[in-house]
mmCIF file with all atom_site columns, C-alpha atoms in Angstrom:
data_model
loop_
_atom_site.group_PDB
_atom_site.id
_atom_site.type_symbol
_atom_site.label_atom_id
_atom_site.label_alt_id
_atom_site.label_comp_id
_atom_site.label_asym_id
_atom_site.label_entity_id
_atom_site.label_seq_id
_atom_site.pdbx_PDB_ins_code
_atom_site.Cartn_x
_atom_site.Cartn_y
_atom_site.Cartn_z
_atom_site.occupancy
_atom_site.B_iso_or_equiv
_atom_site.pdbx_formal_charge
_atom_site.auth_seq_id
_atom_site.auth_comp_id
_atom_site.auth_asym_id
_atom_site.auth_atom_id
_atom_site.pdbx_PDB_model_num
ATOM 1   C CA . MET A 1 1   ? 9.660  -16.396 -106.567 1.00 0.00 ? 1   MET A CA 1
ATOM 2   C CA . PRO A 1 2   ? 9.975  -14.996 -102.883 1.00 0.00 ? 2   PRO A CA 1
ATOM 3   C CA . ASP A 1 3   ? 8.350  -11.542 -102.184 1.00 0.00 ? 3   ASP A CA 1
ATOM 4   C CA . LEU A 1 4   ? 9.984  -8.220  -101.287 1.00 0.00 ? 4   LEU A CA 1
ATOM 5   C CA . PRO A 1 5   ? 9.553  -7.723  -97.667  1.00 0.00 ? 5   PRO A CA 1
ATOM 6   C CA . ASP A 1 6   ? 7.652  -5.113  -96.400  1.00 0.00 ? 6   ASP A CA 1
ATOM 7   C CA . ILE A 1 7   ? 9.629  -1.809  -96.883  1.00 0.00 ? 7   ILE A CA 1
ATOM 8   C CA . ALA A 1 8   ? 8.576  -0.743  -93.361  1.00 0.00 ? 8   ALA A CA 1
ATOM 9   C CA . ASP A 1 9   ? 10.418 -4.077  -92.262  1.00 0.00 ? 9   ASP A CA 1
ATOM 10  C CA . VAL A 1 10  ? 13.309 -3.059  -94.093  1.00 0.00 ? 10  VAL A CA 1
ATOM 11  C CA . THR A 1 11  ? 13.139 0.196   -92.707  1.00 0.00 ? 11  THR A CA 1
ATOM 12  C CA . ALA A 1 12  ? 13.086 -1.088  -88.916  1.00 0.00 ? 12  ALA A CA 1
ATOM 13  C CA . ALA A 1 13  ? 15.953 -3.398  -89.913  1.00 0.00 ? 13  ALA A CA 1
ATOM 14  C CA . SER A 1 14  ? 18.100 -0.958  -91.054  1.00 0.00 ? 14  SER A CA 1
ATOM 15  C CA . ARG A 1 15  ? 18.099 1.510   -88.580  1.00 0.00 ? 15  ARG A CA 1
ATOM 16  C CA . GLN A 1 16  ? 18.583 -1.386  -85.859  1.00 0.00 ? 16  GLN A CA 1
ATOM 17  C CA . SER A 1 17  ? 21.586 -1.846  -87.740  1.00 0.00 ? 17  SER A CA 1
ATOM 18  C CA . GLY A 1 18  ? 22.534 1.599   -87.670  1.00 0.00 ? 18  GLY A CA 1
ATOM 19  C CA . LEU A 1 19  ? 22.422 2.246   -91.247  1.00 0.00 ? 19  LEU A CA 1
ATOM 20  C CA . ALA A 1 20  ? 21.896 6.169   -92.319  1.00 0.00 ? 20  ALA A CA 1
ATOM 21  C CA . MET A 1 21  ? 19.837 5.262   -95.487  1.00 0.00 ? 21  MET A CA 1
ATOM 22  C CA . ASP A 1 22  ? 15.938 4.192   -96.273  1.00 0.00 ? 22  ASP A CA 1
ATOM 23  C CA . ALA A 1 23  ? 14.758 0.911   -97.235  1.00 0.00 ? 23  ALA A CA 1
ATOM 24  C CA . SER A 1 24  ? 14.544 1.887   -101.116 1.00 0.00 ? 24  SER A CA 1
ATOM 25  C CA . GLU A 1 25  ? 18.439 3.486   -101.454 1.00 0.00 ? 25  GLU A CA 1
ATOM 26  C CA . LEU A 1 26  ? 19.590 0.205   -99.536  1.00 0.00 ? 26  LEU A CA 1
ATOM 27  C CA . HIS A 1 27  ? 17.512 -2.234  -102.075 1.00 0.00 ? 27  HIS A CA 1
ATOM 28  C CA . GLY A 1 28  ? 19.148 0.621   -104.931 1.00 0.00 ? 28  GLY A CA 1
ATOM 29  C CA . SER A 1 29  ? 22.443 -0.181  -103.352 1.00 0.00 ? 29  SER A CA 1
ATOM 30  C CA . LEU A 1 30  ? 22.011 -4.146  -103.095 1.00 0.00 ? 30  LEU A CA 1
ATOM 31  C CA . CYS A 1 31  ? 20.828 -4.696  -106.746 1.00 0.00 ? 31  CYS A CA 1
ATOM 32  C CA . GLY A 1 32  ? 23.930 -2.333  -107.673 1.00 0.00 ? 32  GLY A CA 1
ATOM 33  C CA . TRP A 1 33  ? 26.282 -4.594  -105.946 1.00 0.00 ? 33  TRP A CA 1
ATOM 34  C CA . LEU A 1 34  ? 24.540 -7.653  -108.024 1.00 0.00 ? 34  LEU A CA 1
ATOM 35  C CA . ALA A 1 35  ? 24.240 -6.091  -111.243 1.00 0.00 ? 35  ALA A CA 1
ATOM 36  C CA . GLY A 1 36  ? 27.867 -5.056  -111.383 1.00 0.00 ? 36  GLY A CA 1
ATOM 37  C CA . GLY A 1 37  ? 29.070 -8.328  -110.551 1.00 0.00 ? 37  GLY A CA 1
ATOM 38  C CA . GLY A 1 38  ? 29.667 -8.105  -106.687 1.00 0.00 ? 38  GLY A CA 1
ATOM 39  C CA . THR A 1 39  ? 27.942 -11.742 -106.371 1.00 0.00 ? 39  THR A CA 1
ATOM 40  C CA . ALA A 1 40  ? 30.931 -13.765 -105.517 1.00 0.00 ? 40  ALA A CA 1
ATOM 41  C CA . CYS A 1 41  ? 31.161 -12.089 -102.226 1.00 0.00 ? 41  CYS A CA 1
ATOM 42  C CA . LEU A 1 42  ? 27.345 -12.807 -101.427 1.00 0.00 ? 42  LEU A CA 1
ATOM 43  C CA . LEU A 1 43  ? 28.441 -16.439 -101.429 1.00 0.00 ? 43  LEU A CA 1
ATOM 44  C CA . TYR A 1 44  ? 29.495 -15.258 -97.951  1.00 0.00 ? 44  TYR A CA 1
ATOM 45  C CA . THR A 1 45  ? 25.999 -14.364 -96.981  1.00 0.00 ? 45  THR A CA 1
ATOM 46  C CA . SER A 1 46  ? 26.670 -13.208 -93.990  1.00 0.00 ? 46  SER A CA 1
ATOM 47  C CA . ARG A 1 47  ? 29.147 -10.043 -95.250  1.00 0.00 ? 47  ARG A CA 1
ATOM 48  C CA . TRP A 1 48  ? 26.811 -8.891  -98.193  1.00 0.00 ? 48  TRP A CA 1
ATOM 49  C CA . LEU A 1 49  ? 25.903 -5.701  -96.255  1.00 0.00 ? 49  LEU A CA 1
ATOM 50  C CA . ALA A 1 50  ? 29.285 -4.569  -95.476  1.00 0.00 ? 50  ALA A CA 1
ATOM 51  C CA . ARG A 1 51  ? 30.140 -5.413  -99.005  1.00 0.00 ? 51  ARG A CA 1
ATOM 52  C CA . ALA A 1 52  ? 27.816 -3.416  -100.756 1.00 0.00 ? 52  ALA A CA 1
ATOM 53  C CA . LEU A 1 53  ? 27.905 -0.554  -98.832  1.00 0.00 ? 53  LEU A CA 1
ATOM 54  C CA . ALA A 1 54  ? 31.739 -0.699  -98.573  1.00 0.00 ? 54  ALA A CA 1
ATOM 55  C CA . ASP A 1 55  ? 31.878 -0.942  -94.665  1.00 0.00 ? 55  ASP A CA 1
ATOM 56  C CA . ASP A 1 56  ? 33.440 -3.421  -93.151  1.00 0.00 ? 56  ASP A CA 1
ATOM 57  C CA . GLN A 1 57  ? 32.169 -2.325  -89.521  1.00 0.00 ? 57  GLN A CA 1
ATOM 58  C CA . LEU A 1 58  ? 28.478 -3.136  -90.515  1.00 0.00 ? 58  LEU A CA 1
ATOM 59  C CA . PRO A 1 59  ? 26.952 -5.871  -88.732  1.00 0.00 ? 59  PRO A CA 1
ATOM 60  C CA . ALA A 1 60  ? 26.146 -9.353  -90.592  1.00 0.00 ? 60  ALA A CA 1
ATOM 61  C CA . PRO A 1 61  ? 21.892 -9.054  -91.040  1.00 0.00 ? 61  PRO A CA 1
ATOM 62  C CA . ALA A 1 62  ? 20.737 -12.008 -89.101  1.00 0.00 ? 62  ALA A CA 1
ATOM 63  C CA . ALA A 1 63  ? 19.623 -15.658 -91.003  1.00 0.00 ? 63  ALA A CA 1
ATOM 64  C CA . GLY A 1 64  ? 15.657 -14.677 -91.657  1.00 0.00 ? 64  GLY A CA 1
ATOM 65  C CA . SER A 1 65  ? 15.489 -11.389 -90.935  1.00 0.00 ? 65  SER A CA 1
ATOM 66  C CA . ALA A 1 66  ? 14.183 -8.309  -93.203  1.00 0.00 ? 66  ALA A CA 1
ATOM 67  C CA . LEU A 1 67  ? 17.520 -7.521  -94.743  1.00 0.00 ? 67  LEU A CA 1
ATOM 68  C CA . ASP A 1 68  ? 18.380 -11.563 -95.200  1.00 0.00 ? 68  ASP A CA 1
ATOM 69  C CA . GLN A 1 69  ? 14.802 -11.726 -97.023  1.00 0.00 ? 69  GLN A CA 1
ATOM 70  C CA . LEU A 1 70  ? 15.531 -8.836  -99.192  1.00 0.00 ? 70  LEU A CA 1
ATOM 71  C CA . ARG A 1 71  ? 18.895 -9.955  -100.397 1.00 0.00 ? 71  ARG A CA 1
ATOM 72  C CA . GLN A 1 72  ? 17.695 -13.113 -101.061 1.00 0.00 ? 72  GLN A CA 1
ATOM 73  C CA . THR A 1 73  ? 14.709 -11.703 -102.892 1.00 0.00 ? 73  THR A CA 1
ATOM 74  C CA . ALA A 1 74  ? 16.808 -9.607  -104.956 1.00 0.00 ? 74  ALA A CA 1
ATOM 75  C CA . VAL A 1 75  ? 19.465 -12.342 -105.814 1.00 0.00 ? 75  VAL A CA 1
ATOM 76  C CA . ALA A 1 76  ? 16.682 -14.514 -107.372 1.00 0.00 ? 76  ALA A CA 1
ATOM 77  C CA . GLN A 1 77  ? 14.605 -11.994 -109.118 1.00 0.00 ? 77  GLN A CA 1
ATOM 78  C CA . LEU A 1 78  ? 17.749 -10.574 -110.932 1.00 0.00 ? 78  LEU A CA 1
ATOM 79  C CA . GLU A 1 79  ? 18.342 -14.557 -111.903 1.00 0.00 ? 79  GLU A CA 1
ATOM 80  C CA . ASP A 1 80  ? 15.206 -14.898 -113.233 1.00 0.00 ? 80  ASP A CA 1
ATOM 81  C CA . ARG A 1 81  ? 14.732 -15.162 -116.783 1.00 0.00 ? 81  ARG A CA 1
ATOM 82  C CA . SER A 1 82  ? 10.837 -14.041 -116.669 1.00 0.00 ? 82  SER A CA 1
ATOM 83  C CA . PHE A 1 83  ? 11.842 -10.509 -115.703 1.00 0.00 ? 83  PHE A CA 1
ATOM 84  C CA . ALA A 1 84  ? 10.340 -10.596 -112.721 1.00 0.00 ? 84  ALA A CA 1
ATOM 85  C CA . PHE A 1 85  ? 12.517 -7.665  -110.968 1.00 0.00 ? 85  PHE A CA 1
ATOM 86  C CA . ASP A 1 86  ? 10.468 -5.378  -108.502 1.00 0.00 ? 86  ASP A CA 1
ATOM 87  C CA . LEU A 1 87  ? 11.995 -1.974  -106.901 1.00 0.00 ? 87  LEU A CA 1
ATOM 88  C CA . LEU A 1 88  ? 11.442 -1.779  -102.957 1.00 0.00 ? 88  LEU A CA 1
ATOM 89  C CA . LEU A 1 89  ? 9.589  1.623   -103.307 1.00 0.00 ? 89  LEU A CA 1
ATOM 90  C CA . PRO A 1 90  ? 6.416  2.891   -101.186 1.00 0.00 ? 90  PRO A CA 1
ATOM 91  C CA . ALA A 1 91  ? 3.036  1.798   -101.754 1.00 0.00 ? 91  ALA A CA 1
ATOM 92  C CA . ALA A 1 92  ? 1.097  3.655   -104.317 1.00 0.00 ? 92  ALA A CA 1
ATOM 93  C CA . ASP A 1 93  ? -1.114 5.305   -101.958 1.00 0.00 ? 93  ASP A CA 1
ATOM 94  C CA . ARG A 1 94  ? 1.505  7.036   -100.743 1.00 0.00 ? 94  ARG A CA 1
ATOM 95  C CA . PRO A 1 95  ? 2.204  10.878  -101.774 1.00 0.00 ? 95  PRO A CA 1
ATOM 96  C CA . LEU A 1 96  ? 3.498  11.231  -105.205 1.00 0.00 ? 96  LEU A CA 1
ATOM 97  C CA . ASP A 1 97  ? 6.568  13.526  -104.232 1.00 0.00 ? 97  ASP A CA 1
ATOM 98  C CA . GLU A 1 98  ? 7.646  10.637  -101.339 1.00 0.00 ? 98  GLU A CA 1
ATOM 99  C CA . ARG A 1 99  ? 7.475  8.008   -104.070 1.00 0.00 ? 99  ARG A CA 1
ATOM 100 C CA . ALA A 1 100 ? 9.627  9.884   -106.453 1.00 0.00 ? 100 ALA A CA 1
ATOM 101 C CA . GLU A 1 101 ? 12.183 10.689  -103.718 1.00 0.00 ? 101 GLU A CA 1
ATOM 102 C CA . ALA A 1 102 ? 12.235 7.172   -103.077 1.00 0.00 ? 102 ALA A CA 1
ATOM 103 C CA . LEU A 1 103 ? 12.675 6.148   -106.906 1.00 0.00 ? 103 LEU A CA 1
ATOM 104 C CA . PHE A 1 104 ? 15.433 8.955   -106.777 1.00 0.00 ? 104 PHE A CA 1
ATOM 105 C CA . SER A 1 105 ? 17.245 7.697   -103.645 1.00 0.00 ? 105 SER A CA 1
ATOM 106 C CA . TRP A 1 106 ? 16.899 3.990   -104.979 1.00 0.00 ? 106 TRP A CA 1
ATOM 107 C CA . CYS A 1 107 ? 19.273 5.116   -108.206 1.00 0.00 ? 107 CYS A CA 1
ATOM 108 C CA . GLN A 1 108 ? 21.510 6.666   -105.807 1.00 0.00 ? 108 GLN A CA 1
ATOM 109 C CA . GLY A 1 109 ? 22.056 3.542   -103.825 1.00 0.00 ? 109 GLY A CA 1
ATOM 110 C CA . PHE A 1 110 ? 22.398 1.651   -107.216 1.00 0.00 ? 110 PHE A CA 1
ATOM 111 C CA . LEU A 1 111 ? 25.014 3.898   -108.675 1.00 0.00 ? 111 LEU A CA 1
ATOM 112 C CA . GLY A 1 112 ? 27.061 4.066   -106.022 1.00 0.00 ? 112 GLY A CA 1
ATOM 113 C CA . ALA A 1 113 ? 27.188 -0.102  -105.336 1.00 0.00 ? 113 ALA A CA 1
ATOM 114 C CA . PHE A 1 114 ? 26.956 -0.505  -109.096 1.00 0.00 ? 114 PHE A CA 1
ATOM 115 C CA . GLY A 1 115 ? 30.207 1.444   -109.242 1.00 0.00 ? 115 GLY A CA 1
ATOM 116 C CA . LEU A 1 116 ? 32.145 -0.472  -106.686 1.00 0.00 ? 116 LEU A CA 1
ATOM 117 C CA . ALA A 1 117 ? 31.174 -3.788  -108.019 1.00 0.00 ? 117 ALA A CA 1
ATOM 118 C CA . ALA A 1 118 ? 31.755 -3.142  -111.451 1.00 0.00 ? 118 ALA A CA 1
ATOM 119 C CA . GLY A 1 119 ? 34.922 -1.083  -111.347 1.00 0.00 ? 119 GLY A CA 1
ATOM 120 C CA . ALA A 1 120 ? 35.634 2.133   -113.630 1.00 0.00 ? 120 ALA A CA 1
ATOM 121 C CA . SER A 1 121 ? 35.241 0.299   -116.964 1.00 0.00 ? 121 SER A CA 1
ATOM 122 C CA . PRO A 1 122 ? 32.513 -2.157  -116.730 1.00 0.00 ? 122 PRO A CA 1
ATOM 123 C CA . PRO A 1 123 ? 31.585 -4.118  -119.812 1.00 0.00 ? 123 PRO A CA 1
ATOM 124 C CA . LEU A 1 124 ? 28.622 -2.247  -120.955 1.00 0.00 ? 124 LEU A CA 1
ATOM 125 C CA . SER A 1 125 ? 27.035 -2.776  -124.145 1.00 0.00 ? 125 SER A CA 1
ATOM 126 C CA . GLU A 1 126 ? 25.713 0.756   -125.623 1.00 0.00 ? 126 GLU A CA 1
ATOM 127 C CA . GLU A 1 127 ? 22.405 0.088   -124.330 1.00 0.00 ? 127 GLU A CA 1
ATOM 128 C CA . GLY A 1 128 ? 23.896 -0.040  -121.064 1.00 0.00 ? 128 GLY A CA 1
ATOM 129 C CA . GLN A 1 129 ? 26.128 2.922   -121.207 1.00 0.00 ? 129 GLN A CA 1
ATOM 130 C CA . GLU A 1 130 ? 23.254 4.774   -122.016 1.00 0.00 ? 130 GLU A CA 1
ATOM 131 C CA . ALA A 1 131 ? 21.055 3.218   -119.100 1.00 0.00 ? 131 ALA A CA 1
ATOM 132 C CA . LEU A 1 132 ? 23.919 3.915   -116.698 1.00 0.00 ? 132 LEU A CA 1
ATOM 133 C CA . GLN A 1 133 ? 24.087 7.685   -117.582 1.00 0.00 ? 133 GLN A CA 1
ATOM 134 C CA . ASP A 1 134 ? 19.907 8.010   -117.541 1.00 0.00 ? 134 ASP A CA 1
ATOM 135 C CA . LEU A 1 135 ? 20.085 6.311   -113.931 1.00 0.00 ? 135 LEU A CA 1
ATOM 136 C CA . ALA A 1 136 ? 22.592 9.087   -112.834 1.00 0.00 ? 136 ALA A CA 1
ATOM 137 C CA . ARG A 1 137 ? 20.575 11.796  -114.130 1.00 0.00 ? 137 ARG A CA 1
ATOM 138 C CA . LEU A 1 138 ? 17.457 10.161  -112.214 1.00 0.00 ? 138 LEU A CA 1
ATOM 139 C CA . ALA A 1 139 ? 19.716 10.083  -109.053 1.00 0.00 ? 139 ALA A CA 1
ATOM 140 C CA . GLN A 1 140 ? 20.164 13.690  -109.656 1.00 0.00 ? 140 GLN A CA 1
ATOM 141 C CA . ALA A 1 141 ? 16.557 14.744  -109.326 1.00 0.00 ? 141 ALA A CA 1
ATOM 142 C CA . SER A 1 142 ? 14.500 15.800  -106.898 1.00 0.00 ? 142 SER A CA 1
ATOM 143 C CA . ALA A 1 143 ? 10.743 15.524  -106.663 1.00 0.00 ? 143 ALA A CA 1
ATOM 144 C CA . GLU A 1 144 ? 8.294  18.172  -106.624 1.00 0.00 ? 144 GLU A CA 1
ATOM 145 C CA . SER A 1 145 ? 4.971  18.406  -104.861 1.00 0.00 ? 145 SER A CA 1
ATOM 146 C CA . SER A 1 146 ? 2.189  17.114  -107.292 1.00 0.00 ? 146 SER A CA 1
ATOM 147 C CA . ASP A 1 147 ? -0.618 15.331  -107.504 1.00 0.00 ? 147 ASP A CA 1
ATOM 148 C CA . ASP A 1 148 ? -1.312 15.898  -111.240 1.00 0.00 ? 148 ASP A CA 1
ATOM 149 C CA . GLU A 1 149 ? -2.518 12.315  -113.171 1.00 0.00 ? 149 GLU A CA 1
ATOM 150 C CA . GLU A 1 150 ? 0.414  13.322  -115.864 1.00 0.00 ? 150 GLU A CA 1
ATOM 151 C CA . ASP A 1 151 ? 3.005  12.927  -113.269 1.00 0.00 ? 151 ASP A CA 1
ATOM 152 C CA . GLU A 1 152 ? 1.685  9.754   -112.144 1.00 0.00 ? 152 GLU A CA 1
ATOM 153 C CA . ASP A 1 153 ? 2.111  8.589   -115.175 1.00 0.00 ? 153 ASP A CA 1
ATOM 154 C CA . ALA A 1 154 ? 5.680  9.788   -115.688 1.00 0.00 ? 154 ALA A CA 1
ATOM 155 C CA . LEU A 1 155 ? 6.822  8.205   -112.010 1.00 0.00 ? 155 LEU A CA 1
ATOM 156 C CA . ALA A 1 156 ? 5.245  4.968   -113.292 1.00 0.00 ? 156 ALA A CA 1
ATOM 157 C CA . GLU A 1 157 ? 7.217  5.290   -116.631 1.00 0.00 ? 157 GLU A CA 1
ATOM 158 C CA . LEU A 1 158 ? 10.215 6.287   -114.383 1.00 0.00 ? 158 LEU A CA 1
ATOM 159 C CA . GLU A 1 159 ? 10.145 3.273   -112.455 1.00 0.00 ? 159 GLU A CA 1
ATOM 160 C CA . GLU A 1 160 ? 9.738  0.720   -115.238 1.00 0.00 ? 160 GLU A CA 1
ATOM 161 C CA . PHE A 1 161 ? 12.715 2.234   -117.227 1.00 0.00 ? 161 PHE A CA 1
ATOM 162 C CA . VAL A 1 162 ? 14.674 1.837   -113.985 1.00 0.00 ? 162 VAL A CA 1
ATOM 163 C CA . ARG A 1 163 ? 13.416 -1.821  -113.350 1.00 0.00 ? 163 ARG A CA 1
ATOM 164 C CA . VAL A 1 164 ? 14.240 -2.396  -117.055 1.00 0.00 ? 164 VAL A CA 1
ATOM 165 C CA . ALA A 1 165 ? 17.624 -0.630  -117.017 1.00 0.00 ? 165 ALA A CA 1
ATOM 166 C CA . VAL A 1 166 ? 19.022 -2.733  -114.013 1.00 0.00 ? 166 VAL A CA 1
ATOM 167 C CA . LEU A 1 167 ? 18.397 -5.793  -115.432 1.00 0.00 ? 167 LEU A CA 1
ATOM 168 C CA . LEU A 1 168 ? 20.296 -4.397  -118.442 1.00 0.00 ? 168 LEU A CA 1
ATOM 169 C CA . LEU A 1 169 ? 23.138 -3.712  -116.599 1.00 0.00 ? 169 LEU A CA 1
ATOM 170 C CA . HIS A 1 170 ? 22.992 -7.081  -114.750 1.00 0.00 ? 170 HIS A CA 1
ATOM 171 C CA . GLY A 1 171 ? 22.797 -8.555  -118.231 1.00 0.00 ? 171 GLY A CA 1
ATOM 172 C CA . ASP A 1 172 ? 25.905 -6.756  -119.551 1.00 0.00 ? 172 ASP A CA 1
ATOM 173 C CA . CYS A 1 173 ? 27.954 -7.230  -116.393 1.00 0.00 ? 173 CYS A CA 1
ATOM 174 C CA . VAL A 1 174 ? 26.672 -10.657 -114.813 1.00 0.00 ? 174 VAL A CA 1
ATOM 175 C CA . LEU A 1 175 ? 24.909 -12.910 -117.282 1.00 0.00 ? 175 LEU A CA 1
ATOM 176 C CA . GLY A 1 176 ? 26.884 -11.946 -120.223 1.00 0.00 ? 176 GLY A CA 1
ATOM 177 C CA . PRO A 1 177 ? 30.123 -12.849 -118.885 1.00 0.00 ? 177 PRO A CA 1
ATOM 178 C CA . ARG A 1 178 ? 28.833 -15.993 -117.323 1.00 0.00 ? 178 ARG A CA 1
ATOM 179 C CA . HIS A 1 179 ? 27.099 -16.982 -120.347 1.00 0.00 ? 179 HIS A CA 1
ATOM 180 C CA . ARG A 1 180 ? 30.704 -16.192 -122.468 1.00 0.00 ? 180 ARG A CA 1
ATOM 181 C CA . ARG A 1 181 ? 32.694 -18.482 -119.547 1.00 0.00 ? 181 ARG A CA 1
ATOM 182 C CA . SER A 1 182 ? 30.405 -21.452 -120.315 1.00 0.00 ? 182 SER A CA 1
ATOM 183 C CA . LEU A 1 183 ? 30.873 -21.455 -123.910 1.00 0.00 ? 183 LEU A CA 1
ATOM 184 C CA . ASN A 1 184 ? 34.414 -21.477 -123.400 1.00 0.00 ? 184 ASN A CA 1
#
């Protein structure tokens, strides 16, 4: 399983591509696009960035670049049956409010691209609908300064919830329909 690229490398590649979003939001957008069923265009890997961000003017990431590695890893992790999916977020040694803001940005990116890929009425289970609503609430949240151990634990729980919610939504929109097609 490939590892996510370093967040600093993704940030630099994002800026070089002219994107006005941080690395966490970009990863969220990519994962939202994939979880919503936007994988068909990803067969044409040079266009994934433009498709996931709904901007045909965006340049194609260079093969082997941090952005290309980000795509390859996200695809592999979402397809992995052992649930080895990770979020691209700042390291644990960064301030709590910075990590929380990055998680909320990740959710914002996810929701926008998920909506693009899945459409207005995605085939969601009841749990998937609830997870999507909870992700929307997180996307609207803002971090407050804190160094409290309870807040640290709460952020870890939120990160785990987001990780599982994404896998659930990917299952509803991509794996479930794929499985149903293979049975027919």
